[in-house]
Tab-separated table of C-alpha atoms in Angstrom:
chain	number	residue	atom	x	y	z
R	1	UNK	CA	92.889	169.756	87.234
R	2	UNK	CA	91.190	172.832	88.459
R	3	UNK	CA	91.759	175.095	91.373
R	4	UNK	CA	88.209	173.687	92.994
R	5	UNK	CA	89.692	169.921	92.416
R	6	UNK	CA	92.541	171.030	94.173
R	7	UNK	CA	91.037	172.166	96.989
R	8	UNK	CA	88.634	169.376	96.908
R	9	UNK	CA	91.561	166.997	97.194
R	10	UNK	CA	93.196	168.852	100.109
R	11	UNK	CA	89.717	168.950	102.240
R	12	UNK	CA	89.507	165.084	101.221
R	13	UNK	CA	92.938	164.270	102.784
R	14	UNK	CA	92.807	166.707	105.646
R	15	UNK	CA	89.246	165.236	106.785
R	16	UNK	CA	90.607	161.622	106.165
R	17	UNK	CA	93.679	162.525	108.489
R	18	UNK	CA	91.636	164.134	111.363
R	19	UNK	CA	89.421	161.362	111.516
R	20	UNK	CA	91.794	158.358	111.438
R	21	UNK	CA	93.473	160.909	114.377
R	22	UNK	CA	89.741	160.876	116.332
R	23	UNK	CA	89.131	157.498	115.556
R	24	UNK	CA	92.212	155.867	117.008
R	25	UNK	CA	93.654	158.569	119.590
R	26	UNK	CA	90.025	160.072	120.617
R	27	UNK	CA	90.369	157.991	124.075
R	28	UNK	CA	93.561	159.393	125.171
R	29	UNK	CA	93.092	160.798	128.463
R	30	UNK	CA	93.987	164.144	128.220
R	31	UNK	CA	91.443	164.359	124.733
R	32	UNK	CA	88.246	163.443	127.919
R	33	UNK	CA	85.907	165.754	127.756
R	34	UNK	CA	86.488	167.310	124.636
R	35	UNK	CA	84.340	167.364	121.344
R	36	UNK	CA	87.124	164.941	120.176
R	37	UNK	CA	86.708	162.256	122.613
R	38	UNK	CA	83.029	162.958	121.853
R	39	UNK	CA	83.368	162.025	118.209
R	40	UNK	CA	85.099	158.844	119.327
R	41	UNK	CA	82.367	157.467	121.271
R	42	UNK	CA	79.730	158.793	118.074
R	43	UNK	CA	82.312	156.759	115.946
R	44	UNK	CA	82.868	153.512	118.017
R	45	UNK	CA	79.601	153.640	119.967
R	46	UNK	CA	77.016	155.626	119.135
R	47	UNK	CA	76.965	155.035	115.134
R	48	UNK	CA	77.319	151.438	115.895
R	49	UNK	CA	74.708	151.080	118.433
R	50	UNK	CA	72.109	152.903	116.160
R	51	UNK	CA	73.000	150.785	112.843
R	52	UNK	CA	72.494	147.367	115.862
R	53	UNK	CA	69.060	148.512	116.613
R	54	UNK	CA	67.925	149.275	112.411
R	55	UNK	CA	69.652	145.982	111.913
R	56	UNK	CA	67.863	144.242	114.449
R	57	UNK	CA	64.371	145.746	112.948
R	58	UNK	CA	65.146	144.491	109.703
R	59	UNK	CA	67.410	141.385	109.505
R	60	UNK	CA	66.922	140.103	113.296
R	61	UNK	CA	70.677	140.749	113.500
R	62	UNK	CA	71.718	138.983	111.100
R	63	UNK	CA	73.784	141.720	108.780
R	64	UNK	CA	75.658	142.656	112.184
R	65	UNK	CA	76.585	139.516	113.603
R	66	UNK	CA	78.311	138.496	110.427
R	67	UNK	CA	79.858	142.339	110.187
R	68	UNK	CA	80.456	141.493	113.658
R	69	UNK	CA	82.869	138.512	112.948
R	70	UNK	CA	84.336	140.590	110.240
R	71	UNK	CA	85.064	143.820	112.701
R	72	UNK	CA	86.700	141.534	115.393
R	73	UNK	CA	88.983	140.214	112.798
R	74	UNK	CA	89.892	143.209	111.769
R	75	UNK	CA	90.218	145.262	115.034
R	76	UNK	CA	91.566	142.307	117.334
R	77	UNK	CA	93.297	139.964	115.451
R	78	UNK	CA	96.808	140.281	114.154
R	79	UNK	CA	97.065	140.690	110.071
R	80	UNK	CA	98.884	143.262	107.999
R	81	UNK	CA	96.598	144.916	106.547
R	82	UNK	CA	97.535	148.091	107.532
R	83	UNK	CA	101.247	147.703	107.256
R	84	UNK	CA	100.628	146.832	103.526
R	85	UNK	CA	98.699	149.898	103.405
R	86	UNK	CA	101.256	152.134	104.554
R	87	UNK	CA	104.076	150.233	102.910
R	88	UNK	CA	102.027	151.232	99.786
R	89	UNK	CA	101.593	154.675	101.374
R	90	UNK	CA	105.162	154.865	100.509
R	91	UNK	CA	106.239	153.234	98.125
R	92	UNK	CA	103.594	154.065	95.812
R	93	UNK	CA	103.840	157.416	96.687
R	94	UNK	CA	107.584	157.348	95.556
R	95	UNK	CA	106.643	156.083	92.495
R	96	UNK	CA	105.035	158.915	91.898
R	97	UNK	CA	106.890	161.212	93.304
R	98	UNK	CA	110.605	160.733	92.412
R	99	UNK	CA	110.431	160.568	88.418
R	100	UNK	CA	110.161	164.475	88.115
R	101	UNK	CA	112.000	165.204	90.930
R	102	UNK	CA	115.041	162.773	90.735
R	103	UNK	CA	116.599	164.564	87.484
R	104	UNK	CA	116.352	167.662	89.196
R	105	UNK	CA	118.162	167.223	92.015
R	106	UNK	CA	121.966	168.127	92.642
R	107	UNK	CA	124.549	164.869	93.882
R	108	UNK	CA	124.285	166.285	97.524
R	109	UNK	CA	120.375	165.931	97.573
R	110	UNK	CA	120.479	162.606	95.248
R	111	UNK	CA	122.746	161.115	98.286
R	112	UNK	CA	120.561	161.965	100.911
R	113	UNK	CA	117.112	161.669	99.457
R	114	UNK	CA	118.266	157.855	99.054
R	115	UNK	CA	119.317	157.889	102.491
R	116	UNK	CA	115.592	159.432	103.877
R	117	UNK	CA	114.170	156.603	101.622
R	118	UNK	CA	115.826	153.991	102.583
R	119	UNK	CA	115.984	154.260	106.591
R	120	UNK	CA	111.576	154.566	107.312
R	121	UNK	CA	111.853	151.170	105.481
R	122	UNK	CA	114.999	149.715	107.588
R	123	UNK	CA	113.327	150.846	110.915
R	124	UNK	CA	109.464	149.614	109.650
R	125	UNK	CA	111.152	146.036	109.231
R	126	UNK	CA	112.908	146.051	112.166
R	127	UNK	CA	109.560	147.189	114.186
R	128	UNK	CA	107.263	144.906	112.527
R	129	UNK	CA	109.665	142.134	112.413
R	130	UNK	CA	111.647	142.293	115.957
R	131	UNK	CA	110.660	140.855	119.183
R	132	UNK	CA	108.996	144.086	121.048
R	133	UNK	CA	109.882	142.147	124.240
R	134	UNK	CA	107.411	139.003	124.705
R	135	UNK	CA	107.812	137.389	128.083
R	136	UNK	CA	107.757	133.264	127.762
R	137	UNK	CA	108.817	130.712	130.342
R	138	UNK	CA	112.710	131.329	128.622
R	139	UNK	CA	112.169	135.562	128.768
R	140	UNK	CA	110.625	135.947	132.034
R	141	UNK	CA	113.443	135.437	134.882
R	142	UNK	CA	115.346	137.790	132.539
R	143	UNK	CA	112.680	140.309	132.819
R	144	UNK	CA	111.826	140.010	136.276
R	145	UNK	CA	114.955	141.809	137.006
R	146	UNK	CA	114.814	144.533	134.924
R	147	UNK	CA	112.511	147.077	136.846
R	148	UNK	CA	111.056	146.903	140.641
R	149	UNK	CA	107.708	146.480	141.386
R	150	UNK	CA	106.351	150.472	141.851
R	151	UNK	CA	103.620	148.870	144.157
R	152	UNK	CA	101.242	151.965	142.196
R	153	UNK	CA	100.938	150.823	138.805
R	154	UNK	CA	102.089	147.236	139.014
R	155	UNK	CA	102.329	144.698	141.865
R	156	UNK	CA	104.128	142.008	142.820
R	157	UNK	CA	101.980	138.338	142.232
R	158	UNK	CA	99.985	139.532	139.387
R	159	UNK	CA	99.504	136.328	137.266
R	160	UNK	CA	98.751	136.693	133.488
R	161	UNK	CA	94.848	134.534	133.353
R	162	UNK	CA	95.954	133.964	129.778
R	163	UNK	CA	99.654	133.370	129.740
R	164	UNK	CA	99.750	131.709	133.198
R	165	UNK	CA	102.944	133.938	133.950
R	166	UNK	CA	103.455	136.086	136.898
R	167	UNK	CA	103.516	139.292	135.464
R	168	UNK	CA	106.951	141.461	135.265
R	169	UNK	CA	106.742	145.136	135.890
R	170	UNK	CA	105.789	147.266	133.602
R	171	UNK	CA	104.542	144.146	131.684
R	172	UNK	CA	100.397	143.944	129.945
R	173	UNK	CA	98.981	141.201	128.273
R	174	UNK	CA	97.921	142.365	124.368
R	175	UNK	CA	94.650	140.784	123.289
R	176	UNK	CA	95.577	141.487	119.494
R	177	UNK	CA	98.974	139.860	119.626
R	178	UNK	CA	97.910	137.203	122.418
R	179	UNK	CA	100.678	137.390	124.452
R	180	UNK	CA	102.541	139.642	127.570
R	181	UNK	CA	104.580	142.120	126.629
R	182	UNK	CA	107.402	143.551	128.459
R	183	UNK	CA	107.358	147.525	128.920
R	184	UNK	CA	104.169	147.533	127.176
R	185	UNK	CA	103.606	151.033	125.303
R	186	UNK	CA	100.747	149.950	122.783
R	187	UNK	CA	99.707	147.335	120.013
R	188	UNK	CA	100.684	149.608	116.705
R	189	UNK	CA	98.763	148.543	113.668
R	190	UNK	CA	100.939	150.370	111.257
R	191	UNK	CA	103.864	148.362	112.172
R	192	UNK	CA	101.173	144.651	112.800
R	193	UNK	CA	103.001	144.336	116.127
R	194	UNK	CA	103.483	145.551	119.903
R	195	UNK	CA	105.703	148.749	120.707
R	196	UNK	CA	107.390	147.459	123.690
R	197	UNK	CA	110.936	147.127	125.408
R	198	UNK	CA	112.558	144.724	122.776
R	199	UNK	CA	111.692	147.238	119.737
R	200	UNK	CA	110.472	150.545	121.404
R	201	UNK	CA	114.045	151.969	120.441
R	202	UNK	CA	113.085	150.990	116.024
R	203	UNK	CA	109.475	152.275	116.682
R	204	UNK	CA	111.203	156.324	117.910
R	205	UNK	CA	113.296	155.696	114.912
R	206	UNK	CA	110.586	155.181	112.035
R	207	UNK	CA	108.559	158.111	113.550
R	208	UNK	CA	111.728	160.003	113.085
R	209	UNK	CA	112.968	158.762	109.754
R	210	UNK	CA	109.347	159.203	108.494
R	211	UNK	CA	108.961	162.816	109.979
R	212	UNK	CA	112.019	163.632	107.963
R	213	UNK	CA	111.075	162.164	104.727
R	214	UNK	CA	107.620	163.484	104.172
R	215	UNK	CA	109.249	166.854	105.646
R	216	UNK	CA	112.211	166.957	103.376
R	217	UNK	CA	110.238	165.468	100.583
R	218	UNK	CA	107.355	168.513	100.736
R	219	UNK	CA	110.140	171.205	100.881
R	220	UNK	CA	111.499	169.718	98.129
R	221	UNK	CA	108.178	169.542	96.294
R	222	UNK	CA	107.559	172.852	96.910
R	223	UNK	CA	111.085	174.167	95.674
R	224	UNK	CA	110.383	172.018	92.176
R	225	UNK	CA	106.681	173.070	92.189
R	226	UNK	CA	108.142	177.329	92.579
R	227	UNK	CA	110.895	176.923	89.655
R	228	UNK	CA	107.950	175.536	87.220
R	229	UNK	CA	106.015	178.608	88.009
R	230	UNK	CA	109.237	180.750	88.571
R	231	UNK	CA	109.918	179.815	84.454
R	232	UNK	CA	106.454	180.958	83.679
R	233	UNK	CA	106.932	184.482	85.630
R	234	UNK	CA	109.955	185.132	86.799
R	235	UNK	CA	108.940	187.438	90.057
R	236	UNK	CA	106.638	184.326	91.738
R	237	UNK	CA	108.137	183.526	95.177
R	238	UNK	CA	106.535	180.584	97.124
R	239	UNK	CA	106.476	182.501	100.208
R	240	UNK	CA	105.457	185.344	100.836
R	241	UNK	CA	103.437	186.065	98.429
R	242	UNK	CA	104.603	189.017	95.996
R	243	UNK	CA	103.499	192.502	96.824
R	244	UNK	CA	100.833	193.827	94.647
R	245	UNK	CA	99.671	190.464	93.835
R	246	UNK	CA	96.031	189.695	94.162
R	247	UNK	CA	94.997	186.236	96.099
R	248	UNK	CA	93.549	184.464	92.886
R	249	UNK	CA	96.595	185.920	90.576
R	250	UNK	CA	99.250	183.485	93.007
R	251	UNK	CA	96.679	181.059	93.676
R	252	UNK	CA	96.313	180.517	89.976
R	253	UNK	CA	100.244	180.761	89.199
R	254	UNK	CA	100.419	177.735	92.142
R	255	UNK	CA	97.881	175.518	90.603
R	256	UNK	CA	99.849	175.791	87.729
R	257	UNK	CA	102.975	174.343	89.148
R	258	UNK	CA	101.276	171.654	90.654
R	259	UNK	CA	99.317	170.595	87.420
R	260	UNK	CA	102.403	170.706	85.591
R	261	UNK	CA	103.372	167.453	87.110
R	262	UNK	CA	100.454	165.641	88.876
R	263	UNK	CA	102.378	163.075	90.590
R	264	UNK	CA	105.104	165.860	92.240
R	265	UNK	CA	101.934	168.066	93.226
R	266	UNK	CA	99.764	165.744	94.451
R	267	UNK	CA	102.251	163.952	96.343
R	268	UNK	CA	104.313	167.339	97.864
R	269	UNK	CA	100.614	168.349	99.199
R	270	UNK	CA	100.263	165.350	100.998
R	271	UNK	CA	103.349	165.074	102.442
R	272	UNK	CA	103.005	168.540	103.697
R	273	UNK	CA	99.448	167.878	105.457
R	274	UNK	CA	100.667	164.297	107.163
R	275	UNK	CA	104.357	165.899	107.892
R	276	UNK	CA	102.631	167.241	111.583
R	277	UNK	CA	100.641	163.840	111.992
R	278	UNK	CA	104.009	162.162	111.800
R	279	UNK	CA	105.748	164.925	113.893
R	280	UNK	CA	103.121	165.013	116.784
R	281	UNK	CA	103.242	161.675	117.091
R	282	UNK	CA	107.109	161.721	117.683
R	283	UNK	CA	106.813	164.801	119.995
R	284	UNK	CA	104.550	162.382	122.089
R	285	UNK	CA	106.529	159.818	122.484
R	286	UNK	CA	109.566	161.673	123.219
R	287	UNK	CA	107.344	163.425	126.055
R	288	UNK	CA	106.970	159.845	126.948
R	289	UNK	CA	110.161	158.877	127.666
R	290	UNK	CA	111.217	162.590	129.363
R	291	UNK	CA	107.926	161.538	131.677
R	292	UNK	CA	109.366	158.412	132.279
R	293	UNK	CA	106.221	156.267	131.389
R	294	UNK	CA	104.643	154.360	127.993
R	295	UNK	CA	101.284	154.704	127.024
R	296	UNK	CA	99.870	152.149	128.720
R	297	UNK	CA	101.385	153.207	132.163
R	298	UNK	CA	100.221	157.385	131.008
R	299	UNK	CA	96.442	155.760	131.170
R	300	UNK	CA	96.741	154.463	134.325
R	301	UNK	CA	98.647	157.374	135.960
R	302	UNK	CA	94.634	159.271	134.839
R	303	UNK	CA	93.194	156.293	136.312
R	304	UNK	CA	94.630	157.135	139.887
R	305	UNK	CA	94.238	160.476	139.292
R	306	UNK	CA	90.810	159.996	139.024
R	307	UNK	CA	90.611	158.061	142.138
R	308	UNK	CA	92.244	161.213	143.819
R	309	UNK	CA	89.803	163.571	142.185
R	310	UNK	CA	87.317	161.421	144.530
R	311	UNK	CA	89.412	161.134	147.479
R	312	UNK	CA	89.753	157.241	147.189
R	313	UNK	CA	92.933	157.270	147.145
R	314	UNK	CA	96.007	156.759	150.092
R	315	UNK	CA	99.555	155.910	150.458
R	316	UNK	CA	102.352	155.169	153.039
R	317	UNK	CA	105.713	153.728	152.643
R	318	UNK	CA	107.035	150.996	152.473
R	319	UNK	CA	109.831	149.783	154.836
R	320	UNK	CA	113.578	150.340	153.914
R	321	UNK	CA	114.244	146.721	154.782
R	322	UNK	CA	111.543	145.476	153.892
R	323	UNK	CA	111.988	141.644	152.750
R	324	UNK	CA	111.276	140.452	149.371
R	325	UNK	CA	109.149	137.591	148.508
R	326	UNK	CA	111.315	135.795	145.985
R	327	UNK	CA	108.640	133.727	144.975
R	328	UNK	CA	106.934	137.028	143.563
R	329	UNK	CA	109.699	139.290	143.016
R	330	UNK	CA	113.287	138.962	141.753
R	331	UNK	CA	116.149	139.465	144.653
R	332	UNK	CA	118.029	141.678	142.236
R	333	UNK	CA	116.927	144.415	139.387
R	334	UNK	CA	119.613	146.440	137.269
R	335	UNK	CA	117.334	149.287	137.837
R	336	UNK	CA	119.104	152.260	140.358
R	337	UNK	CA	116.277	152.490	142.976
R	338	UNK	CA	113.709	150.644	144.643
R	339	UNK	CA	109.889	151.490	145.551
R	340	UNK	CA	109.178	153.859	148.234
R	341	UNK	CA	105.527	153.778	148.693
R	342	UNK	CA	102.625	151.623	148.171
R	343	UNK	CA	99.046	153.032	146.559
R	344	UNK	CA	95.883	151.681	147.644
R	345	UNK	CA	92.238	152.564	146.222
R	346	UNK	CA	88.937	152.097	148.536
R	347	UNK	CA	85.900	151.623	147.058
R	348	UNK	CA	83.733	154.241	149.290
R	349	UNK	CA	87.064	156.518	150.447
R	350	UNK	CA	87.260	154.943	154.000
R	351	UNK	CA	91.082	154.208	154.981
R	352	UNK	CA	92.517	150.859	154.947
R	353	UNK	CA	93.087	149.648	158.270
R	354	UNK	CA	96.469	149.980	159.503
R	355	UNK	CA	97.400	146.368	159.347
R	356	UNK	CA	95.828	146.710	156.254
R	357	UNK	CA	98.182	145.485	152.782
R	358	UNK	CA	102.115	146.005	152.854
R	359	UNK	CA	103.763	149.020	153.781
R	360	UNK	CA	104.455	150.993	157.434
R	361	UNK	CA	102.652	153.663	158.965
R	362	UNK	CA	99.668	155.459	158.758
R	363	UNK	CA	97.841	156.007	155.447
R	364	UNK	CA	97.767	159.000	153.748
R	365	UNK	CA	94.730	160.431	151.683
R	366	UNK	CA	96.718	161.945	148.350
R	367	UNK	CA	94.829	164.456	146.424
R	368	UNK	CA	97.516	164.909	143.759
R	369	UNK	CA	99.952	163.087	141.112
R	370	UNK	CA	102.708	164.939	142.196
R	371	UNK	CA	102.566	163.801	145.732
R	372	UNK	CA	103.132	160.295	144.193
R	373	UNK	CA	107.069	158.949	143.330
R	374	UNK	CA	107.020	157.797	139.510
R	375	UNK	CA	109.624	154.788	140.043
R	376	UNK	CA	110.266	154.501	136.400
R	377	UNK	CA	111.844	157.716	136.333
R	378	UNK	CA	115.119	158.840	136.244
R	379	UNK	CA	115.813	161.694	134.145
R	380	UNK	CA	115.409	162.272	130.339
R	381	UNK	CA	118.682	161.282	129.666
R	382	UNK	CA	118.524	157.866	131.920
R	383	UNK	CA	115.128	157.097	130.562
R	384	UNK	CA	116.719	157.479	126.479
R	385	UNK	CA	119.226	155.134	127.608
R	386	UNK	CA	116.363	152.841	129.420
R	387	UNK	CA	114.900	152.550	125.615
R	388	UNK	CA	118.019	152.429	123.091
R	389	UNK	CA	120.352	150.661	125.316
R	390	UNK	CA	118.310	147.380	125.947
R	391	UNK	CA	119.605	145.297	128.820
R	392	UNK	CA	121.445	148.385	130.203
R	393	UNK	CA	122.473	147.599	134.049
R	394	UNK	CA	122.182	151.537	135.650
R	395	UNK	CA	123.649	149.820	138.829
R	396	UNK	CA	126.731	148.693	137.472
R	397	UNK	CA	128.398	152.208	137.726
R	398	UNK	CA	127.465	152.397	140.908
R	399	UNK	CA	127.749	149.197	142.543
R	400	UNK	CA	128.842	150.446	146.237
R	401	UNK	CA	126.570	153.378	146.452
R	402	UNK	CA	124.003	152.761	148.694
R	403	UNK	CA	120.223	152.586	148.296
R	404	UNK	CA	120.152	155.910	150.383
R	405	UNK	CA	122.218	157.427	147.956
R	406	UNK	CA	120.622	156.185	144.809
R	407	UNK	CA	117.457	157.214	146.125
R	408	UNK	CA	118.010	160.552	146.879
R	409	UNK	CA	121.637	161.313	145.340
R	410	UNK	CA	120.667	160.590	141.598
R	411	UNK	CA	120.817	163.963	140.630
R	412	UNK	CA	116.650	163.271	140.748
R	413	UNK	CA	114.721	164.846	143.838
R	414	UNK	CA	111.637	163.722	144.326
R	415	UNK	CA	109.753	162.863	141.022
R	416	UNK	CA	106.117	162.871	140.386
R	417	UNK	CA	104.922	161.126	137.589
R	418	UNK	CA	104.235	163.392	134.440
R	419	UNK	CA	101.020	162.624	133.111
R	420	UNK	CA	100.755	162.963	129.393
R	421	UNK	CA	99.542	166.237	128.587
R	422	UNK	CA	101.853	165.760	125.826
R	423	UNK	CA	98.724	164.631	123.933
R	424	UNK	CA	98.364	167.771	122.896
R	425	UNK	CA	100.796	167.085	120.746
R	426	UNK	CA	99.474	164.359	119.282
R	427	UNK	CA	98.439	164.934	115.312
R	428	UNK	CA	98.702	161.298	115.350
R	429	UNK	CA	98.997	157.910	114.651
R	430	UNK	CA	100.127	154.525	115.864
């Protein structure tokens, strides 16, 4: 293998990773207006719509229609296609991998390389296989009374059209898997399933256990790949690169370690190019849960901003004894605090009429995000326990406080919602 195959291969993988990245996270709404959300819309609307109109030149339509059929299988219907794929990501990888690294390895590493193995497959199962929180007639009372209405987001007597349920909060309807979903984040096609409140907790955990293997495997790479080249000149170092060394002299030197095994090199190099895809997409959701939101609820956070950006927007709260209508709402919610406003939208930035919707008052034209309460919010450390200790009641500690003192004695002023700049982050996947 020469250096230009080499290099070859590394473009190759680098331009297959940024565009699976633009193809499935290009919408994101902190990526608008960028050259990646532009390469989206070439991908999944501009290419397409040019490659409709040759087709309907030459075939009437034909070719597309049945592509057509094909493409909605694949991008709305539930299979595993992907999930074998990346369970053959790894495993096949490992195959290749582990045979001239495993002899080399002291008991210490041995013990733990098993360990980083073992766990991306333990959490993938429990992901793809576990119930991410699907609301049926036996689910929904149940939850119903985990989270209050935020009267922003989500509203009370909201019936699913397709599940003929009134819709918890927080709750979204996923046309792939064809059914609600509690705490919707997103529909994940690496795991074949929905990342919501019954398996949001296993999802955090194979990003994590994932991060660290291809992390801990390209290190480890790397230190087998520099004591190959280390036994054919003794003063190589991997980093940084030995004084008086010319580019092309340690370039050559590191080619030669990776040739000397294909399956190590090949494998350590790709591990160390995906290790930030994996990373970013962890850092994302962990901004997630510090914001206090999922995905889902991030997108429509920039939907209302975008209503304020055109001054369509108004609020005005919502009385502190205000009665609940059982038939919509559930009397009691474990959750700490209840809803203090209620967001409206007009259509040409008029005011609602006073009388207007639910709530007391006068409404109140909001410009900004932070002028809004996020609900869902409690703190990082409340919202970690929200996802990994399901059915957690935060009211039980509490019991006699009062909702006064939950609202503003939380150890929480005041909370905006965060929107998810944290997309940024993202070099990533789900």
């Amino acid at each position: 293998m020469t250096m230009g195959a080499l290099s070859q291969i590394a473009l190759g993988v680098l331009a297959i990773s940024f565009m699976t990245f633009v193809a499935f996270f290009g919408r994101l709404p902190a990526l608008r207006h960028t050259p990646i959300a532009w390469l989206h819309r070439a991908i999944w609307v501009y290419i397409p719509n040019a490659i409709l109109a040759l087709d309907q030149r030459l075939t009437s339509g034909r070719l597309t229609t049945g592509l057509g059929r094909f493409g909605t299988y694949v991008m709305f219907d539930r299979h595993p296609t992907v999930l074998i794929f990346f369970i053959l990501l790894l495993s096949v990888g490992e195959y290749m991998y582990l045979p001239g690294v495993w002899p080399r390895l002291s008991a210490v590493h041995k013990f733990l390389g098993s360990i980083s193995i073992f766990l991306p497959y333990l959490f993938l199962y429990l992901s793809a296989a576990g119930d991410p929180g699907a609301i049926t007639p036996a689910t929904h009372s149940r939850y119903m009374s985990h989270y209050p209405y935020d009267f922003a987001l989500f509203h009370p007597g909201v019936t699913c059209k397709t599940c003929g349920l009134l819709k918890p909060p927080r709750s979204k309807h996923c046309s792939v898997c064809k059914r609600c979903v509690h705490k919707m984040d997103h529909h994940c096609v690496f795991i074949n399933n929905c990342v919501g409140y019954g398996n949001q907790h296993y999802f955090i955990l194979l990003l994590l256990s994932t991060a660290v293997l291809t992390t801990y495997g390209g290190i480890l790479g790397l230190t087998v790949i520099s004591d190959v080249v280390r036994a054919r000149n003794a003063s190589f170092v991997l980093f940084p690169k030995p004084p008086g060394w010319s580019w092309r002299q340690y370039l050559v030197l590191l080619t030669m370690g990776i040739q000397d095994d294909v399956g190590v090199g090949s494998v350590t190099l790709l591990t160390l190019m995906t290790s930030p895809l994996v990373w970013g997409l962890l850092g994302y959701h962990v901004y997630l849960i510090y914001c206090g939101t999922t995905t889902n609820e991030s997108m429509k956070w920039q939907d209302w901003q975008a209503e304020m950006n055109e001054g369509c927007a108004f609020k005005r709260s919502l009385a502190p004894d205000r009665t609940k209508d059982l038939r919509q709402e559930a009397a009691w919610t474990r959750w700490p605090i209840d809803p203090l406003q209620v967001l409206v939208r007009t259509e040409d930035g008029t005011p609602p009429a006073t009388n207007a919707g639910v709530g007391v008052g006068e409404w109140e034209r909001i410009w900004r995000l932070r002028d809004v309460e996020n609900l869902y919010d409690l703190g990082f450390w409340d919202n970690l326990v929200d996802v990994f200790v399901p059915n957690y009641s935060f009211r039980h500690t509490n019991a006699s406080t009062t909702t006064a003192d939950l609202e503003g004695g939380k150890s929480r002023a005041k909370k905006p919602p965060k929107t998810s700049r944290a997309s940024g982050l993202v070099a990533a996947a789900t």
